[in-house]
Every structure is written in C-alpha cells, then in structure tokens.
C-alpha cells in the first residue's frame, strides 16, 4: 500500500490536537502539584502523537479502549475538555458525574469506552466490541490502546489469538514508553512485544511513536485493513514517559531511583509536539498562526478549568441510582 | 516498645522473617523500589534471589505461589491493591483454597498474600474495594486484618511461618497509623480477638481500617454516658467466635463495623453467628455499619458518604445502646 502524505490542513489538525492534550496535561500537572486534584493523576506528556495519530484516522462511531493514562485518548477521540476537567476535579458536571475520575474518563457517545484502572482491562473489551461489529456486519473498528507493561498480562495473548482467528476489526496499539511504574520494561519483558502479535499472524508495524505523521500513516493502513474485514493489526509505537508514573511519584520513591535525568532530557529533544511544530514551520506555516493556535488552546484549557472550579461537587446520592439501569442499589 | 507506623512495622516483619528463614521469598509488581513502601530496602539486604519485581501478570503471580510452595519455598506475594486479587483470582479460588483437600492433605502451602484494601484516597472503584468477604467465603484460606502496627508485625510473622495460604490485608491510606510495637521477636496468634476497651452498655466489633473510627466513636459515646466494649477479631479466618459471642452476651447490644459492602459482608456473617449463638442474651437487633451496596465513587465527598466514620458508628451505637 502506498503511504499517504497528510495535507497541510491535516498536519495542522494533528498539531492542534496534540497541543490541546499537552496544554491540558500541563495544567493538570500544575493543579496536581498544587493539591487541587483528589486521587492519582497519570499524565500523557510525551506520548501525544500516538493517541492523536491513531484517532485522527477514526470515525466518531469507532470504538476505543484506553488505560489509566487515558486523558490523551479521551481528547484525541473527541472528548470534551470541559467535561474531562470537571471529572478530574470530582464535579457533578464531569463526564462520569464525578464517579470515575482521572483513571476512568469515558464518553460512550464518542466511542470512548473508557480509561481503565485495571492494567490490561481494555484488551477483552476492545476484542468484544470488535466481535459485535463483526457479527452485526457493521463497518466500525475497535482500537485497544495499551502500555508495554500491559502486554505481559495473559489476556493480551488470548485477545491476539481470538481476534486473529476470527478476523476481528481490531487494532492493537502498544504504546511502548519503556516503563511499568518504576520497573524498566526490559527487566520484566522477554523478547519484542511486536513478535507476540507476529506469532499470531497479525500484521505488525513498528513506528516512531514521537512522530505523529508516522503514527498517522501506520494507523491509516491498519484501520483500513481492519475495516475491510481482513482481521486485526498491531502497531507498536516507541515513545517515552516524560512525567513520573503518577504525579508526586517522588513521594512513593522515597529517594529511590529507576531512571536517569539525563535519559529524560534526551527524550525531551524528541518531543512529539515540538517536532510537529518544526515540520509545520518548514512547510511554510507562519509562526504567528501557530501562536494564535496556542492562545486559542490556552483559552480552551482555561475555560475547562473555570468550568470545573465553578461546578458543584459530585452528588453522593447519585451513586445509588448509577449502579444499575432502572434499579436502585 | 517503640512507637512506629504500620508500614515500617510490616517491613520489619518481612526483614526478620527473611533473615530467619532462607526459604522465604518475596515477589510482586514493583516490590523492589516498593511502590507500597512495605518492601523497601529488601532488595539491598537480600538480593534478587529472595525478592524480585515481576511483570504485570496477576493470574501467574498467584498460581506461581502454589508451585513455589510445592517446591519448597515460603512465598510472600505482594498484590499491591486488593482489586488486583481479582485479576489473580483463579489460582486463589481454584488452586490455593482447594488443593489441600483435593490432594487428600498432601499439599502444604506456606503462602502469604499481601494486599492493600479500602477507599479514602479518591482512587475510584477499581482501586478501593475491600474484597476480603470473597476470600473469607472461599473456605481454604486464612484472612488477617491488622488494625495496629503491633498486630500487623505479629500477624505477618505468624502468616509467614504458617503452613496455610494467608491473606494479609493492609488497610490502604491508613498505614501511617502510629502505635507501640514490642521490641524483639514476637508473634500474634490467629483466631484470638483483642479486647481494645471494656464497657457494659454496647459492644462494638471492628477490625482493620475500621478500628480507628470505632475507637473515636467509643470516646464520643463516653461523653454521652455510654460505655462501649470494643473488640477486634484481628483475623477473620480463623474467627474467634467464642470471644465475639462472650462480648455480645456481656452487653446484649452489638454494632459491627466493616469497610466491605454490606451485602454478604463480614459484618453480616458475624451478625449471623451472634444471632445463632448469643440470641438469648441480645436486647436489641444486631446492627451493621458498612459501606452501602455501591462501588466506591471517586469524588471525595461521595467517598466520605460511603465509608463508615466515627460519627456514623457513634450514632448507630447510641441508638443500639438505648434501644
Ligand atoms: C491489574 C493491575 N495490576 C497492576 C496495576 C498497577 N499499575 C498501574 S499502572 C501500572 C504500570 C502499567 O504500565 P504500562 O502498561 O506500560 O502503562 P504506562 O503506565 O507505562 O502508561 C501498574 C503495574 C493495575 N492498575 N492493574
């Protein structure tokens, strides 16, 4: 298949979405540090190109499953920044009414089947979605985003098998950011994760996960194949987690160390957002236009935070209505 | 005696038992840098043959414990949050809990599974369960619920030295509790409740994370002239039924506090035992203070609404004392 080159408008749209994710995450980082957010916050900074490149190839009706590091997937698939922010601020206007929080942002109306607090929890859900699509002769696809750490859960291999066997319209997207919490991936992973997909005869692409165009191209081909009924595809995107596993990880580390600052600095040089910016400038986009875009996004973020702050806290009694359909807990 | 927090007391028990018996091994996700704090420093002291990080694969972690025990190790598996017991539940329920009986008593399983349970940290439903009633219901595994640093250390030592699979439930978010810890080597036996405070008007039964709010509640009751007897079973399997029944008979009025969801909670089991064995002495219905039958919400105000606190315990205990 010849690789498609994105148009200038597409390049701009990719950049804009990545920048939105980056600015939202930076704001969450600041608010986490200021103690404004309850619960754990896992940030996506450094990985924006992956969710953005993949979701730019999806339709509104396509389905995704995400992870504990899920803000980027939510925003890339068209989730509302205000509703996400309010959720993380534990407000009743949040996308999950303050019941789920950072690790559970979901918008089923946009095909976002949810971030997940259970590592590997998304695999079978995405596979089941793909099964339903297949059985109903629908044209949607389903995408499972997951980390290199999650690839060691047995359910991953089970889903590779069943999806390949039944030719399900499913795309696996492994975001290889090199760590599972404080454990380097190499210490707990045998071989190359992509080989696991290959063993099940699933077409596999390995891409630079910090290059949004490379991800966009690989995703385009994989999604097209899945949609056409030829079965699942696997994308392994190499990237790096710039932030800690969670905000305030130093508290948990208590002086312990699992990576060198120098390594983080090296990866900052490959910042996916900055790279895309340089690409746009090289393509003749005016710096002023990019600045205006940044200002626009800053306003979106500010409005999201303001909305969250001004919203009422979650309604505890609502929990009793939300356990079941048409049935009180 | 020295004042210590819960997590360092647990850490001490691990260090002492690993030093005492070279067959003790520890594994789990991120135990080396100790994301939960309790295994900190073990790698430096004992090396990777005794403690190691595993991949994320709970179904294998619990199953391996059975095999490693069969091959001669004393196994300590750290499961991090108790919700991850669910991802490892098959080997817990189908192997650990059953193998001894099914093999006609051949299998010996010196396995200690550590997991942190409960809400209060706004970590939402997948990180906040108090899943021990499911473990209690399995039949073949012990479940211990330390509420103080001293009991934590003593019970963990008993678990590691014992020959039965034991779930050591760490109260999440409350590991910072200070308490007196005896010096030197000591153990706390399973199946022995502790009387935390004597009283004649109402009996409060509380364990694990719920002991602290129960103690606070008892203090509140004191100011309104109610003397509460407070008893901590400390282990749920085996359960010191005798002590609980005696404490129920003493006042005839019982409140049981449990951080599990109400339906089929440990509180409801204890209530059933008391209805059976202390019926003649009861002067009021046995009351349960538990988490409602909902998943733990994320928002702090909603979490607070669900988790029993001193006010709720005191209110129910007052009603029960005056009923
Ligand atoms: C079933 C389960 N086991 C363990 C955890 C604890 N945990 C949360 S994130 C994480 C590491 C995940 O690594 P990876 O899948 O690579 O994602 P990343 O954090 O790197 O984005 C672990 C072990 C969990 N949430 N769920």
PDB file of C-alpha atoms in Angstrom, chain A residues 37-40 87-90 98-104 116-119 149-150 152-153 180-183 187-188 245 252-254 256-258 313-317 319-320 323 329, chain B residues 29-37 40 48 53-59 80 83-84 87 121-127 261 263 292-303 305-306:
ATOM      1  CA  UNK A  37      -6.973  17.252  42.439  1.00  0.00           C
ATOM      2  CA  UNK A  38      -8.045  14.264  44.517  1.00  0.00           C
ATOM      3  CA  UNK A  39      -6.614  10.859  43.627  1.00  0.00           C
ATOM      4  CA  UNK A  40      -3.822   9.738  41.351  1.00  0.00           C
ATOM      5  CA  UNK A  87     -14.483  14.874  36.091  1.00  0.00           C
ATOM      6  CA  UNK A  88     -10.925  15.054  37.344  1.00  0.00           C
ATOM      7  CA  UNK A  89     -11.979  17.866  39.683  1.00  0.00           C
ATOM      8  CA  UNK A  90     -14.652  15.451  41.029  1.00  0.00           C
ATOM      9  CA  UNK A  98     -17.519  12.645  39.438  1.00  0.00           C
ATOM     10  CA  UNK A  99     -17.853   8.906  39.979  1.00  0.00           C
ATOM     11  CA  UNK A 100     -14.840   7.782  37.961  1.00  0.00           C
ATOM     12  CA  UNK A 101     -12.144  10.454  37.983  1.00  0.00           C
ATOM     13  CA  UNK A 102      -8.888  10.637  36.071  1.00  0.00           C
ATOM     14  CA  UNK A 103      -8.475   6.885  35.631  1.00  0.00           C
ATOM     15  CA  UNK A 104     -11.968   6.378  34.239  1.00  0.00           C
ATOM     16  CA  UNK A 116      -9.218   1.844  32.902  1.00  0.00           C
ATOM     17  CA  UNK A 117      -7.719   1.346  36.337  1.00  0.00           C
ATOM     18  CA  UNK A 118      -7.016  -2.294  35.628  1.00  0.00           C
ATOM     19  CA  UNK A 119      -3.872  -2.759  33.560  1.00  0.00           C
ATOM     20  CA  UNK A 149       3.514  -3.266  30.832  1.00  0.00           C
ATOM     21  CA  UNK A 150       0.011  -4.417  29.995  1.00  0.00           C
ATOM     22  CA  UNK A 152       2.594  -9.026  29.907  1.00  0.00           C
ATOM     23  CA  UNK A 153      -0.948  -9.813  31.029  1.00  0.00           C
ATOM     24  CA  UNK A 180       5.773  -0.148  34.092  1.00  0.00           C
ATOM     25  CA  UNK A 181       5.537   2.140  37.060  1.00  0.00           C
ATOM     26  CA  UNK A 182       9.089   2.103  38.472  1.00  0.00           C
ATOM     27  CA  UNK A 183      10.205  -1.003  36.609  1.00  0.00           C
ATOM     28  CA  UNK A 187      13.549  -6.076  33.352  1.00  0.00           C
ATOM     29  CA  UNK A 188      10.145  -7.709  33.040  1.00  0.00           C
ATOM     30  CA  UNK A 245       4.347   7.209  36.598  1.00  0.00           C
ATOM     31  CA  UNK A 252       6.377   6.914  46.608  1.00  0.00           C
ATOM     32  CA  UNK A 253      10.009   6.577  45.584  1.00  0.00           C
ATOM     33  CA  UNK A 254      11.275   7.943  48.911  1.00  0.00           C
ATOM     34  CA  UNK A 256      14.742   5.565  45.225  1.00  0.00           C
ATOM     35  CA  UNK A 257      15.508   5.944  41.541  1.00  0.00           C
ATOM     36  CA  UNK A 258      14.638   3.995  38.407  1.00  0.00           C
ATOM     37  CA  UNK A 313     -19.228  18.775  43.781  1.00  0.00           C
ATOM     38  CA  UNK A 314     -20.413  15.302  42.813  1.00  0.00           C
ATOM     39  CA  UNK A 315     -23.757  14.184  44.211  1.00  0.00           C
ATOM     40  CA  UNK A 316     -23.039  11.226  46.530  1.00  0.00           C
ATOM     41  CA  UNK A 317     -26.647  10.007  46.472  1.00  0.00           C
ATOM     42  CA  UNK A 319     -24.210   6.551  43.277  1.00  0.00           C
ATOM     43  CA  UNK A 320     -27.302   4.606  44.324  1.00  0.00           C
ATOM     44  CA  UNK A 323     -25.254   1.095  39.858  1.00  0.00           C
ATOM     45  CA  UNK A 329     -28.829  -0.093  44.641  1.00  0.00           C
TER      46      UNK A 329
ATOM     47  CA  UNK B  29       4.936  -5.845  40.829  1.00  0.00           C
ATOM     48  CA  UNK B  30       7.307  -3.066  41.816  1.00  0.00           C
ATOM     49  CA  UNK B  31       8.323  -4.559  45.154  1.00  0.00           C
ATOM     50  CA  UNK B  32      11.968  -3.593  44.626  1.00  0.00           C
ATOM     51  CA  UNK B  33      11.505   0.156  44.730  1.00  0.00           C
ATOM     52  CA  UNK B  34       8.496  -0.599  46.899  1.00  0.00           C
ATOM     53  CA  UNK B  35       5.587   1.311  45.438  1.00  0.00           C
ATOM     54  CA  UNK B  36       3.605   0.405  48.565  1.00  0.00           C
ATOM     55  CA  UNK B  37       6.509   1.151  50.929  1.00  0.00           C
ATOM     56  CA  UNK B  40      11.532  -1.019  50.892  1.00  0.00           C
ATOM     57  CA  UNK B  48      17.201 -10.783  43.658  1.00  0.00           C
ATOM     58  CA  UNK B  53       9.920  -7.426  40.556  1.00  0.00           C
ATOM     59  CA  UNK B  54       7.555  -9.342  38.354  1.00  0.00           C
ATOM     60  CA  UNK B  55       5.828  -8.455  35.104  1.00  0.00           C
ATOM     61  CA  UNK B  56       2.202  -7.334  35.396  1.00  0.00           C
ATOM     62  CA  UNK B  57       0.558 -10.761  35.386  1.00  0.00           C
ATOM     63  CA  UNK B  58      -1.513 -11.382  38.494  1.00  0.00           C
ATOM     64  CA  UNK B  59      -3.015 -14.647  37.233  1.00  0.00           C
ATOM     65  CA  UNK B  80      -0.442  -4.158  45.567  1.00  0.00           C
ATOM     66  CA  UNK B  83      -8.593  -5.137  43.489  1.00  0.00           C
ATOM     67  CA  UNK B  84      -5.751  -6.905  41.703  1.00  0.00           C
ATOM     68  CA  UNK B  87      -7.119 -10.452  38.195  1.00  0.00           C
ATOM     69  CA  UNK B 121      -7.865   8.078  48.597  1.00  0.00           C
ATOM     70  CA  UNK B 122     -10.139   9.059  45.703  1.00  0.00           C
ATOM     71  CA  UNK B 123      -8.738   6.269  43.583  1.00  0.00           C
ATOM     72  CA  UNK B 124     -12.181   5.211  42.368  1.00  0.00           C
ATOM     73  CA  UNK B 125     -13.874   1.836  42.283  1.00  0.00           C
ATOM     74  CA  UNK B 126     -11.094  -0.223  40.707  1.00  0.00           C
ATOM     75  CA  UNK B 127      -8.618   0.686  43.463  1.00  0.00           C
ATOM     76  CA  UNK B 261     -20.074  -3.519  51.085  1.00  0.00           C
ATOM     77  CA  UNK B 263     -24.370  -7.450  51.310  1.00  0.00           C
ATOM     78  CA  UNK B 292     -23.621   0.699  51.152  1.00  0.00           C
ATOM     79  CA  UNK B 293     -24.067  -1.694  48.234  1.00  0.00           C
ATOM     80  CA  UNK B 294     -22.413   0.615  45.730  1.00  0.00           C
ATOM     81  CA  UNK B 295     -18.973   0.749  44.156  1.00  0.00           C
ATOM     82  CA  UNK B 296     -16.683   3.328  45.682  1.00  0.00           C
ATOM     83  CA  UNK B 297     -17.187   6.645  43.890  1.00  0.00           C
ATOM     84  CA  UNK B 298     -14.211   8.848  43.010  1.00  0.00           C
ATOM     85  CA  UNK B 299     -15.317  12.203  44.426  1.00  0.00           C
ATOM     86  CA  UNK B 300     -14.065  12.761  47.978  1.00  0.00           C
ATOM     87  CA  UNK B 301     -17.495  13.866  49.266  1.00  0.00           C
ATOM     88  CA  UNK B 302     -19.107  10.772  47.785  1.00  0.00           C
ATOM     89  CA  UNK B 303     -16.418   8.506  49.239  1.00  0.00           C
ATOM     90  CA  UNK B 305     -20.639   9.366  52.366  1.00  0.00           C
ATOM     91  CA  UNK B 306     -19.934   5.668  51.821  1.00  0.00           C
TER      92      UNK B 306
END
